[in-house]
Amino acid sequence: FIPGRFTNHIHRNTFREPRILLIADPRSDHQAITEARYANIPVIAFCDTDSSIEGVDVAIPCNNKGKLAIGLLFWLLARELLTMRGTVNEANPWTEIVDLFFYRDPDEIEKPKEAPAGENQDWTGAGEGTGEWSGPAGEDWGGYSA
C-alpha cells in the first residue's frame, strides 16, 4: 500500500477511489484503514482476537495468521459473493477449488524434491564389528543389588 493513495489527488497515476476496502489483517494495514476513514470508504476486515477494530466497519471474526487460512477466507467470501449475485447456486455449484486461492512460489514448484540428510544412512550397524561390546564392564548405575 502506498500512503496517500486514497487521499492525495495530486498523484494522478497512484490515486484510487475504491468503493470498498477489504483488509486481511487490520494490524498490518492500519495506514490503509486510516486513509479509508478520511475518504469515507467502508472497510471490511478479517479480524483475529488480537486485532484492533478501530476504523473497521465490518469485522469478520476468523484466523488471519496463516496464508492457508487467509486463502480459505477469500475463497469462502468469493463463493458467497457469487451465490448472492446468483451466478452460483445448488443446481450450478462453484467448481473452483480452494487451492487456487493459495499463493505458491514458482521456484518451489519447479524445485526437485530432495531427500533429508539422514534418510539414506544405515543405522542397523550391519558390517560394523561383531556385535560385541568391547569396553570394560562399567559400574552399576543405581540398580538394586541382589
PDB file of C-alpha atoms in Angstrom:
ATOM      1  CA  PHE A   1       0.000   0.000   0.000  1.00  0.00           C
ATOM      2  CA  ILE A   2       1.344   3.387  -0.966  1.00  0.00           C
ATOM      3  CA  PRO A   3       0.441   6.084   1.593  1.00  0.00           C
ATOM      4  CA  GLY A   4      -1.697   8.819   0.096  1.00  0.00           C
ATOM      5  CA  ARG A   5      -3.327   6.580  -2.464  1.00  0.00           C
ATOM      6  CA  PHE A   6      -6.881   7.356  -1.234  1.00  0.00           C
ATOM      7  CA  THR A   7      -6.396  10.963  -0.125  1.00  0.00           C
ATOM      8  CA  ASN A   8      -3.769  12.668  -2.326  1.00  0.00           C
ATOM      9  CA  HIS A   9      -5.304  13.890  -5.599  1.00  0.00           C
ATOM     10  CA  ILE A  10      -2.027  15.348  -6.882  1.00  0.00           C
ATOM     11  CA  HIS A  11      -0.591  11.964  -7.831  1.00  0.00           C
ATOM     12  CA  ARG A  12      -2.805  11.003 -10.769  1.00  0.00           C
ATOM     13  CA  ASN A  13      -1.054   7.698 -11.521  1.00  0.00           C
ATOM     14  CA  THR A  14      -1.494   6.259  -7.988  1.00  0.00           C
ATOM     15  CA  PHE A  15      -4.720   7.913  -6.802  1.00  0.00           C
ATOM     16  CA  ARG A  16      -7.632   5.496  -6.454  1.00  0.00           C
ATOM     17  CA  GLU A  17     -11.244   5.829  -5.340  1.00  0.00           C
ATOM     18  CA  PRO A  18     -12.393   2.344  -4.318  1.00  0.00           C
ATOM     19  CA  ARG A  19     -15.993   1.723  -3.298  1.00  0.00           C
ATOM     20  CA  ILE A  20     -14.968  -0.714  -0.546  1.00  0.00           C
ATOM     21  CA  LEU A  21     -11.736  -1.831   1.123  1.00  0.00           C
ATOM     22  CA  LEU A  22     -11.164  -5.467   2.072  1.00  0.00           C
ATOM     23  CA  ILE A  23      -8.373  -5.979   4.625  1.00  0.00           C
ATOM     24  CA  ALA A  24      -6.770  -9.303   5.577  1.00  0.00           C
ATOM     25  CA  ASP A  25      -5.115  -8.044   8.780  1.00  0.00           C
ATOM     26  CA  PRO A  26      -6.061  -4.710  10.412  1.00  0.00           C
ATOM     27  CA  ARG A  27      -2.790  -4.583  12.345  1.00  0.00           C
ATOM     28  CA  SER A  28      -0.545  -4.634   9.274  1.00  0.00           C
ATOM     29  CA  ASP A  29      -2.883  -2.491   7.119  1.00  0.00           C
ATOM     30  CA  HIS A  30      -3.504   0.303   9.626  1.00  0.00           C
ATOM     31  CA  GLN A  31      -2.378   3.026   7.175  1.00  0.00           C
ATOM     32  CA  ALA A  32      -4.939   1.926   4.577  1.00  0.00           C
ATOM     33  CA  ILE A  33      -7.676   1.889   7.241  1.00  0.00           C
ATOM     34  CA  THR A  34      -6.724   5.409   8.385  1.00  0.00           C
ATOM     35  CA  GLU A  35      -6.881   6.778   4.848  1.00  0.00           C
ATOM     36  CA  ALA A  36     -10.142   4.969   4.156  1.00  0.00           C
ATOM     37  CA  ARG A  37     -11.640   6.754   7.178  1.00  0.00           C
ATOM     38  CA  TYR A  38     -10.579  10.128   5.753  1.00  0.00           C
ATOM     39  CA  ALA A  39     -12.163   9.319   2.394  1.00  0.00           C
ATOM     40  CA  ASN A  40     -15.333   7.699   3.865  1.00  0.00           C
ATOM     41  CA  ILE A  41     -14.607   4.323   2.265  1.00  0.00           C
ATOM     42  CA  PRO A  42     -16.242   1.362   4.044  1.00  0.00           C
ATOM     43  CA  VAL A  43     -13.745  -1.191   5.420  1.00  0.00           C
ATOM     44  CA  ILE A  44     -14.312  -4.943   5.757  1.00  0.00           C
ATOM     45  CA  ALA A  45     -11.576  -6.768   7.674  1.00  0.00           C
ATOM     46  CA  PHE A  46     -10.717 -10.336   8.638  1.00  0.00           C
ATOM     47  CA  CYS A  47     -10.078  -9.926  12.383  1.00  0.00           C
ATOM     48  CA  ASP A  48      -8.451 -12.267  14.869  1.00  0.00           C
ATOM     49  CA  THR A  49      -8.915 -11.962  18.630  1.00  0.00           C
ATOM     50  CA  ASP A  50      -5.925  -9.620  18.945  1.00  0.00           C
ATOM     51  CA  SER A  51      -6.885  -7.334  16.043  1.00  0.00           C
ATOM     52  CA  SER A  52      -7.911  -3.736  16.611  1.00  0.00           C
ATOM     53  CA  ILE A  53     -11.255  -2.944  15.000  1.00  0.00           C
ATOM     54  CA  GLU A  54     -10.859   0.823  15.182  1.00  0.00           C
ATOM     55  CA  GLY A  55     -11.877   2.191  11.786  1.00  0.00           C
ATOM     56  CA  VAL A  56     -13.268  -1.173  10.620  1.00  0.00           C
ATOM     57  CA  ASP A  57     -16.926  -1.087   9.561  1.00  0.00           C
ATOM     58  CA  VAL A  58     -17.485  -4.850   9.225  1.00  0.00           C
ATOM     59  CA  ALA A  59     -15.267  -7.258  11.162  1.00  0.00           C
ATOM     60  CA  ILE A  60     -15.297 -10.918  10.109  1.00  0.00           C
ATOM     61  CA  PRO A  61     -14.008 -12.995  13.043  1.00  0.00           C
ATOM     62  CA  CYS A  62     -11.509 -15.575  11.835  1.00  0.00           C
ATOM     63  CA  ASN A  63      -7.931 -16.809  11.962  1.00  0.00           C
ATOM     64  CA  ASN A  64      -5.871 -14.444   9.832  1.00  0.00           C
ATOM     65  CA  LYS A  65      -2.389 -15.606  10.835  1.00  0.00           C
ATOM     66  CA  GLY A  66      -1.583 -18.255   8.216  1.00  0.00           C
ATOM     67  CA  LYS A  67      -1.506 -17.919   4.449  1.00  0.00           C
ATOM     68  CA  LEU A  68      -3.675 -21.018   4.029  1.00  0.00           C
ATOM     69  CA  ALA A  69      -6.308 -19.642   6.429  1.00  0.00           C
ATOM     70  CA  ILE A  70      -6.429 -16.333   4.556  1.00  0.00           C
ATOM     71  CA  GLY A  71      -6.705 -18.168   1.224  1.00  0.00           C
ATOM     72  CA  LEU A  72      -9.641 -20.177   2.557  1.00  0.00           C
ATOM     73  CA  LEU A  73     -11.337 -16.995   3.796  1.00  0.00           C
ATOM     74  CA  PHE A  74     -11.027 -15.310   0.399  1.00  0.00           C
ATOM     75  CA  TRP A  75     -12.379 -18.485  -1.247  1.00  0.00           C
ATOM     76  CA  LEU A  76     -15.401 -18.516   1.095  1.00  0.00           C
ATOM     77  CA  LEU A  77     -16.000 -14.795   0.563  1.00  0.00           C
ATOM     78  CA  ALA A  78     -15.798 -15.130  -3.241  1.00  0.00           C
ATOM     79  CA  ARG A  79     -18.170 -18.125  -3.197  1.00  0.00           C
ATOM     80  CA  GLU A  80     -20.723 -16.276  -1.047  1.00  0.00           C
ATOM     81  CA  LEU A  81     -20.475 -13.194  -3.264  1.00  0.00           C
ATOM     82  CA  LEU A  82     -21.177 -15.288  -6.355  1.00  0.00           C
ATOM     83  CA  THR A  83     -24.059 -17.023  -4.564  1.00  0.00           C
ATOM     84  CA  MET A  84     -25.623 -13.660  -3.675  1.00  0.00           C
ATOM     85  CA  ARG A  85     -25.219 -12.479  -7.268  1.00  0.00           C
ATOM     86  CA  GLY A  86     -26.982 -15.614  -8.492  1.00  0.00           C
ATOM     87  CA  THR A  87     -24.052 -16.940 -10.532  1.00  0.00           C
ATOM     88  CA  VAL A  88     -23.625 -19.978  -8.298  1.00  0.00           C
ATOM     89  CA  ASN A  89     -26.496 -21.972  -6.809  1.00  0.00           C
ATOM     90  CA  GLU A  90     -27.309 -25.519  -5.744  1.00  0.00           C
ATOM     91  CA  ALA A  91     -28.119 -26.566  -9.327  1.00  0.00           C
ATOM     92  CA  ASN A  92     -24.932 -24.984 -10.700  1.00  0.00           C
ATOM     93  CA  PRO A  93     -22.230 -25.407  -7.985  1.00  0.00           C
ATOM     94  CA  TRP A  94     -18.973 -23.481  -7.996  1.00  0.00           C
ATOM     95  CA  THR A  95     -16.258 -25.788  -9.305  1.00  0.00           C
ATOM     96  CA  GLU A  96     -13.224 -23.712  -8.298  1.00  0.00           C
ATOM     97  CA  ILE A  97     -11.077 -25.493  -5.733  1.00  0.00           C
ATOM     98  CA  VAL A  98      -9.744 -23.696  -2.692  1.00  0.00           C
ATOM     99  CA  ASP A  99      -6.122 -24.403  -3.717  1.00  0.00           C
ATOM    100  CA  LEU A 100      -6.375 -21.742  -6.428  1.00  0.00           C
ATOM    101  CA  PHE A 101      -6.571 -19.056  -3.710  1.00  0.00           C
ATOM    102  CA  PHE A 102      -3.242 -20.075  -2.123  1.00  0.00           C
ATOM    103  CA  TYR A 103      -0.033 -18.382  -3.196  1.00  0.00           C
ATOM    104  CA  ARG A 104       2.567 -20.824  -4.476  1.00  0.00           C
ATOM    105  CA  ASP A 105       6.126 -19.692  -5.113  1.00  0.00           C
ATOM    106  CA  PRO A 106       7.072 -20.678  -8.700  1.00  0.00           C
ATOM    107  CA  ASP A 107      10.619 -21.567  -7.601  1.00  0.00           C
ATOM    108  CA  GLU A 108       9.323 -24.053  -5.034  1.00  0.00           C
ATOM    109  CA  ILE A 109       7.052 -25.731  -7.573  1.00  0.00           C
ATOM    110  CA  GLU A 110       9.907 -26.344 -10.029  1.00  0.00           C
ATOM    111  CA  LYS A 111      12.470 -27.343  -7.368  1.00  0.00           C
ATOM    112  CA  PRO A 112      13.007 -31.137  -7.294  1.00  0.00           C
ATOM    113  CA  LYS A 113      12.287 -32.987  -4.096  1.00  0.00           C
ATOM    114  CA  GLU A 114      15.478 -33.650  -2.132  1.00  0.00           C
ATOM    115  CA  ALA A 115      15.824 -36.390   0.474  1.00  0.00           C
ATOM    116  CA  PRO A 116      16.560 -35.252   4.039  1.00  0.00           C
ATOM    117  CA  ALA A 117      20.182 -35.631   5.177  1.00  0.00           C
ATOM    118  CA  GLY A 118      19.742 -38.655   7.462  1.00  0.00           C
ATOM    119  CA  GLU A 119      17.378 -40.662   5.274  1.00  0.00           C
ATOM    120  CA  ASN A 120      19.939 -42.762   3.395  1.00  0.00           C
ATOM    121  CA  GLN A 121      22.097 -43.724   6.386  1.00  0.00           C
ATOM    122  CA  ASP A 122      22.222 -47.300   7.631  1.00  0.00           C
ATOM    123  CA  TRP A 123      21.513 -47.347  11.353  1.00  0.00           C
ATOM    124  CA  THR A 124      21.384 -51.137  11.758  1.00  0.00           C
ATOM    125  CA  GLY A 125      25.139 -51.483  12.315  1.00  0.00           C
ATOM    126  CA  ALA A 126      25.421 -54.252   9.729  1.00  0.00           C
ATOM    127  CA  GLY A 127      29.035 -54.795   8.737  1.00  0.00           C
ATOM    128  CA  GLU A 128      30.443 -52.992  11.777  1.00  0.00           C
ATOM    129  CA  GLY A 129      32.261 -55.264  14.235  1.00  0.00           C
ATOM    130  CA  THR A 130      30.889 -58.495  15.624  1.00  0.00           C
ATOM    131  CA  GLY A 131      28.063 -57.038  17.680  1.00  0.00           C
ATOM    132  CA  GLU A 132      30.050 -57.481  20.930  1.00  0.00           C
ATOM    133  CA  TRP A 133      30.618 -54.675  23.407  1.00  0.00           C
ATOM    134  CA  SER A 134      34.355 -54.197  23.539  1.00  0.00           C
ATOM    135  CA  GLY A 135      34.638 -51.886  26.555  1.00  0.00           C
ATOM    136  CA  PRO A 136      35.218 -52.876  30.174  1.00  0.00           C
ATOM    137  CA  ALA A 137      32.210 -53.630  32.342  1.00  0.00           C
ATOM    138  CA  GLY A 138      31.060 -50.423  33.993  1.00  0.00           C
ATOM    139  CA  GLU A 139      29.765 -49.868  37.464  1.00  0.00           C
ATOM    140  CA  ASP A 140      26.145 -50.326  38.442  1.00  0.00           C
ATOM    141  CA  TRP A 141      24.079 -47.195  37.726  1.00  0.00           C
ATOM    142  CA  GLY A 142      21.854 -47.213  40.772  1.00  0.00           C
ATOM    143  CA  GLY A 143      20.063 -50.532  40.297  1.00  0.00           C
ATOM    144  CA  TYR A 144      19.244 -52.749  43.278  1.00  0.00           C
ATOM    145  CA  SER A 145      21.849 -55.385  44.056  1.00  0.00           C
ATOM    146  CA  ALA A 146      20.666 -58.874  44.854  1.00  0.00           C
TER     147      ALA A 146
END
